[in-house]
XYZ file of C-alpha atoms in Angstrom:
353
model
C -16.127 44.625 -36.119
C -14.740 47.187 -38.528
C -11.141 47.689 -39.500
C -9.704 51.191 -39.853
C -10.428 51.456 -43.578
C -14.079 50.521 -43.043
C -14.336 52.962 -40.129
C -13.037 55.784 -42.322
C -15.522 54.839 -45.032
C -18.440 54.880 -42.590
C -17.357 58.250 -41.197
C -17.243 59.736 -44.714
C -20.739 58.389 -45.378
C -22.084 59.931 -42.164
C -20.389 63.215 -43.030
C -21.846 63.450 -46.530
C -25.310 62.495 -45.293
C -25.489 64.630 -42.145
C -22.620 67.120 -41.911
C -22.392 68.901 -45.236
C -19.413 67.073 -46.734
C -19.532 68.078 -50.397
C -16.376 66.587 -51.926
C -13.974 63.707 -51.332
C -11.271 63.651 -53.975
C -7.768 62.546 -54.884
C -5.938 60.057 -57.068
C -8.170 56.984 -57.668
C -10.443 58.102 -54.811
C -13.654 57.869 -56.848
C -15.118 54.870 -58.706
C -14.186 52.208 -59.516
C -11.267 51.810 -57.091
C -12.377 53.903 -54.134
C -8.838 54.786 -53.075
C -5.570 52.865 -52.953
C -6.666 51.383 -49.627
C -10.419 51.294 -50.564
C -11.256 53.856 -47.859
C -13.614 55.817 -50.143
C -15.605 53.000 -51.769
C -19.294 53.815 -52.035
C -18.957 57.500 -51.127
C -21.321 59.447 -53.380
C -19.335 62.706 -53.438
C -15.990 61.016 -54.193
C -14.243 61.857 -57.466
C -10.909 61.248 -59.171
C -8.235 63.851 -59.806
C -5.172 63.872 -62.052
C -1.912 62.676 -60.505
C -1.148 66.131 -59.167
C -0.792 66.661 -55.419
C -0.417 70.421 -55.804
C -3.669 70.519 -57.757
C -5.373 68.445 -55.049
C -4.306 70.761 -52.215
C -5.070 73.863 -54.287
C -8.557 72.560 -55.045
C -9.108 71.794 -51.350
C -8.222 75.374 -50.399
C -10.482 76.798 -53.106
C -13.411 74.609 -52.113
C -12.875 75.423 -48.460
C -12.844 79.163 -49.092
C -16.090 78.704 -51.023
C -17.625 77.117 -47.935
C -17.530 73.534 -49.194
C -16.464 71.008 -46.581
C -14.076 68.661 -48.317
C -11.667 65.791 -47.744
C -8.665 65.794 -50.069
C -6.537 62.663 -50.120
C -2.817 62.627 -50.804
C -2.450 58.980 -51.781
C 0.769 58.599 -49.754
C 2.166 61.288 -47.464
C 5.543 60.969 -49.209
C 4.035 63.034 -52.044
C 2.770 65.811 -49.799
C 6.219 67.347 -49.531
C 5.894 69.064 -52.914
C 2.781 70.839 -51.622
C 4.268 72.428 -48.487
C 3.871 76.001 -49.725
C 0.188 75.412 -50.492
C -0.377 73.640 -47.189
C 1.166 76.669 -45.506
C -1.273 78.962 -47.337
C -4.232 76.819 -46.280
C -3.142 76.894 -42.668
C -2.821 80.658 -42.516
C -6.164 81.651 -44.087
C -8.076 82.215 -40.855
C -5.142 84.050 -39.274
C -4.293 86.388 -42.157
C -7.959 87.345 -42.570
C -8.280 88.238 -38.888
C -10.897 85.508 -38.517
C -13.008 86.491 -41.534
C -12.178 83.527 -43.819
C -12.730 79.958 -42.731
C -11.277 77.118 -44.777
C -13.021 73.834 -43.843
C -10.799 71.256 -45.496
C -9.276 67.963 -44.341
C -6.061 66.625 -45.816
C -6.240 62.834 -45.412
C -3.087 60.864 -46.109
C -1.613 57.452 -45.192
C 1.624 57.716 -43.217
C 4.497 55.627 -41.948
C 6.051 52.245 -42.486
C 4.716 48.731 -42.144
C 3.748 47.763 -45.691
C 7.266 47.337 -47.128
C 6.752 50.441 -49.243
C 10.416 51.368 -49.585
C 11.620 54.934 -50.032
C 8.543 56.482 -51.687
C 5.780 54.928 -49.601
C 7.099 54.692 -46.036
C 7.756 58.216 -44.788
C 6.151 59.753 -41.734
C 4.551 63.189 -41.812
C 3.653 63.949 -38.201
C 6.650 66.173 -37.397
C 6.227 68.071 -40.673
C 2.517 68.563 -39.975
C 3.260 70.053 -36.564
C 5.589 72.544 -38.263
C 2.683 74.033 -40.257
C 0.603 76.210 -37.912
C -3.122 76.601 -38.490
C -4.061 72.914 -38.693
C -5.566 70.550 -36.188
C -3.769 67.213 -36.501
C -5.384 63.832 -35.855
C -3.630 60.455 -35.928
C -5.722 57.436 -34.886
C -4.453 54.076 -33.734
C -7.809 52.242 -33.676
C -10.836 52.065 -36.005
C -13.171 53.685 -33.471
C -10.813 56.619 -33.025
C -10.416 56.887 -36.804
C -14.196 57.189 -37.115
C -14.513 59.805 -34.378
C -11.439 61.831 -35.257
C -12.315 62.017 -38.963
C -15.786 63.321 -38.131
C -14.188 65.929 -35.857
C -11.902 66.969 -38.727
C -14.740 67.287 -41.218
C -17.004 69.446 -39.054
C -14.164 71.736 -37.988
C -14.389 75.168 -39.650
C -10.687 75.276 -40.477
C -7.962 73.004 -41.918
C -7.166 69.607 -40.435
C -4.658 66.866 -41.135
C -5.986 63.323 -40.804
C -2.921 61.081 -40.754
C -3.704 57.379 -41.177
C -1.056 54.794 -40.177
C -0.701 52.460 -43.150
C 0.315 49.536 -40.949
C -2.985 49.735 -39.045
C -5.343 50.016 -42.021
C -6.592 46.421 -41.640
C -6.447 46.251 -37.840
C -9.872 45.697 -36.275
C -11.486 47.193 -33.199
C -10.819 45.418 -29.937
C -13.833 43.780 -28.249
C -15.915 46.439 -26.575
C -14.498 49.173 -28.819
C -16.920 48.785 -31.721
C -18.469 51.757 -33.477
C -22.101 51.896 -32.290
C -24.434 50.448 -34.890
C -21.885 48.407 -36.819
C -22.466 44.660 -37.193
C -20.474 42.613 -34.717
C -19.645 40.080 -37.413
C -16.741 40.937 -39.755
C -18.231 39.132 -42.733
C -21.625 40.778 -42.282
C -20.059 44.242 -42.368
C -17.962 43.328 -45.395
C -21.058 42.239 -47.322
C -22.677 45.589 -46.548
C -19.932 48.072 -47.419
C -17.015 46.336 -49.208
C -17.241 46.515 -52.980
C -16.992 43.131 -54.723
C -14.151 42.144 -56.995
C -14.804 42.480 -60.717
C -17.659 44.536 -62.140
C -18.819 47.178 -59.643
C -20.999 49.221 -61.988
C -24.230 48.197 -60.246
C -22.901 47.812 -56.709
C -24.300 50.031 -53.986
C -23.242 49.905 -50.322
C -25.776 49.280 -47.579
C -24.628 51.475 -44.743
C -25.233 50.478 -41.122
C -26.921 53.060 -38.917
C -23.894 54.498 -37.155
C -24.318 57.649 -35.015
C -22.399 60.879 -34.752
C -19.354 60.054 -32.656
C -16.803 62.828 -32.259
C -13.416 62.235 -30.655
C -12.389 65.728 -29.507
C -9.046 67.193 -30.484
C -6.667 67.526 -27.576
C -8.138 64.621 -25.614
C -5.677 61.764 -25.205
C -6.615 58.301 -23.995
C -4.943 56.260 -21.283
C -4.828 52.688 -22.574
C -3.139 51.280 -19.533
C -2.547 52.746 -16.091
C 0.782 52.230 -14.359
C 3.019 53.499 -11.575
C 6.614 53.085 -12.809
C 6.998 54.582 -16.303
C 4.812 56.672 -18.631
C 4.917 55.863 -22.353
C 3.342 58.383 -24.752
C 2.766 57.389 -28.357
C 0.345 57.475 -31.291
C -0.265 55.796 -34.641
C 1.582 52.601 -35.602
C 3.808 52.490 -32.521
C 0.952 52.814 -30.029
C -0.173 49.133 -30.154
C 3.486 48.091 -29.882
C 3.870 50.211 -26.746
C 0.742 48.642 -25.269
C 2.059 45.150 -26.031
C 5.457 45.965 -24.492
C 3.752 47.276 -21.364
C 1.632 44.136 -21.093
C 4.701 41.894 -21.465
C 6.695 43.852 -18.871
C 3.879 43.627 -16.341
C 4.859 39.969 -15.976
C 8.290 41.198 -14.839
C 6.785 43.454 -12.171
C 7.239 46.634 -14.216
C 4.056 48.701 -14.224
C 3.887 50.900 -17.354
C 1.276 53.548 -18.114
C 0.488 53.958 -21.835
C -1.067 57.117 -23.274
C -2.368 57.478 -26.840
C -2.195 61.162 -27.805
C -4.713 60.716 -30.682
C -4.247 64.334 -31.796
C -0.914 66.140 -32.131
C -2.399 69.607 -32.234
C -3.882 70.480 -29.951
C -2.481 67.792 -27.674
C -3.487 66.715 -24.187
C -0.617 68.085 -22.143
C -2.611 67.970 -18.916
C -2.993 64.177 -19.153
C 0.687 63.719 -19.944
C 1.680 66.125 -17.164
C -0.399 64.328 -14.536
C 0.979 60.938 -15.528
C 4.644 61.975 -15.658
C 4.345 63.854 -12.357
C 3.163 60.577 -10.819
C 5.587 58.101 -12.429
C 8.647 60.349 -12.685
C 9.741 58.708 -15.935
C 8.516 59.187 -19.517
C 9.314 57.637 -22.879
C 7.995 59.296 -26.049
C 7.695 56.888 -28.993
C 6.949 57.501 -32.668
C 8.439 56.475 -36.010
C 9.304 59.835 -37.577
C 13.018 60.614 -37.866
C 14.568 61.553 -34.551
C 15.976 64.974 -35.501
C 13.386 67.777 -35.004
C 10.931 65.087 -33.964
C 7.612 66.023 -32.329
C 8.689 63.917 -29.364
C 11.640 66.273 -28.890
C 9.171 69.097 -28.324
C 7.361 67.008 -25.713
C 10.649 66.092 -24.026
C 11.691 69.744 -23.916
C 8.392 70.765 -22.369
C 8.654 67.904 -19.883
C 12.092 69.095 -18.775
C 11.032 72.724 -18.481
C 7.772 72.187 -16.611
C 8.259 68.916 -14.723
C 11.969 68.977 -13.873
C 11.519 68.525 -10.136
C 9.074 65.643 -10.628
C 11.481 63.586 -12.731
C 13.315 60.523 -11.430
C 15.144 60.138 -14.769
C 15.657 62.260 -17.912
C 12.846 62.121 -20.516
C 13.635 59.682 -23.295
C 12.714 59.640 -27.012
C 12.558 56.551 -29.186
C 12.016 57.472 -32.838
C 12.980 56.534 -36.370
C 16.574 56.606 -37.533
C 17.750 59.819 -39.184
C 18.144 58.294 -42.644
C 16.881 59.628 -46.005
C 14.436 56.784 -46.544
C 13.385 53.282 -45.570
C 14.684 50.361 -47.574
C 12.526 47.743 -49.260
C 14.234 44.833 -47.522
C 12.448 43.686 -44.398
C 15.541 43.965 -42.191
C 16.172 47.544 -43.327
C 12.617 48.646 -42.563
C 12.656 46.911 -39.194
C 15.932 48.627 -38.286
C 14.766 52.070 -39.404
C 11.750 52.549 -37.098
C 10.872 51.428 -33.546
C 9.762 47.823 -33.166
C 8.503 45.840 -30.173
C 11.992 44.735 -28.981
C 13.426 48.261 -29.167
C 10.412 49.713 -27.341
C 10.644 47.086 -24.642
C 14.391 47.692 -24.247
C 13.885 51.479 -24.009
C 11.258 51.079 -21.267
C 13.457 48.731 -19.230
C 16.465 51.025 -19.649
C 14.445 54.077 -18.577
C 13.042 52.275 -15.538
C 16.591 51.597 -14.343
C 17.868 55.152 -14.887
C 18.356 57.756 -12.179
C 18.784 61.535 -12.473
């Protein structure tokens, strides 16, 4: 079964073979490394750029306006902040041209904590991405969803953000969630598509026959059904929410867990149905809590579902601090972890309006 990095690699291969992907580029994205996380190993149209995020985003816009479907990688999302003005320009192309100019580009970037990356390699980008209109925004929490969401990004005629949780890069598909066509054996897949250590000058991947598999934007997934509390999450915190819900089921607390999968558009109808039924909702992500995307969801919940609520909507997010420290205890304290998620669910279940 593939991990998320391998799933991304297979999706890029399918896209360059069947869906007109012309360029995959960024810092160390081409040979010999194939990306800092090896997500672009073996991709024929991958090439290296200078260490210049503004140049990467500018090139993506130019290629997109020329009709070239491209995936531009910002090696870590922390370095996307110096490109905000260009990202804004990319997002507005279709709108300012009254629908005449499409810009088919995907900005792929690793996000979030979980690798002890300290202040320059641990930021989140989801709230910032939702503040830049014109983009569809995907954030997978499983390899299969990474495969399907990336393909949806690449074939889209206009800009997309593909935000990859760093902490989940090596997490594998759960049984029954494999990408069709991939070998069921981890080692067999690795021998096919993972570049060897050392000299790679003659190495060529042997791609499995994986099909087109598109995860639509705006279609969330219910991981676990429940009657008492709804938990809505995505990315790194989603598996933690699922684990907390599983643990609490042994204490007779029935928690429904929803994976948004895409932040724009997002599946409000699924969230609305669930919250209307349970009467309680916890939104969980690891971006800083001030102007957090979860605050938008909580506001909409209050406005539209007020009379269905048995308790106020609750947000559990990252601390509002300038960065995340290198020390393990500082990182753990800065973003939601399993104990804090579990505590928030229990607290919400006991609350009354």
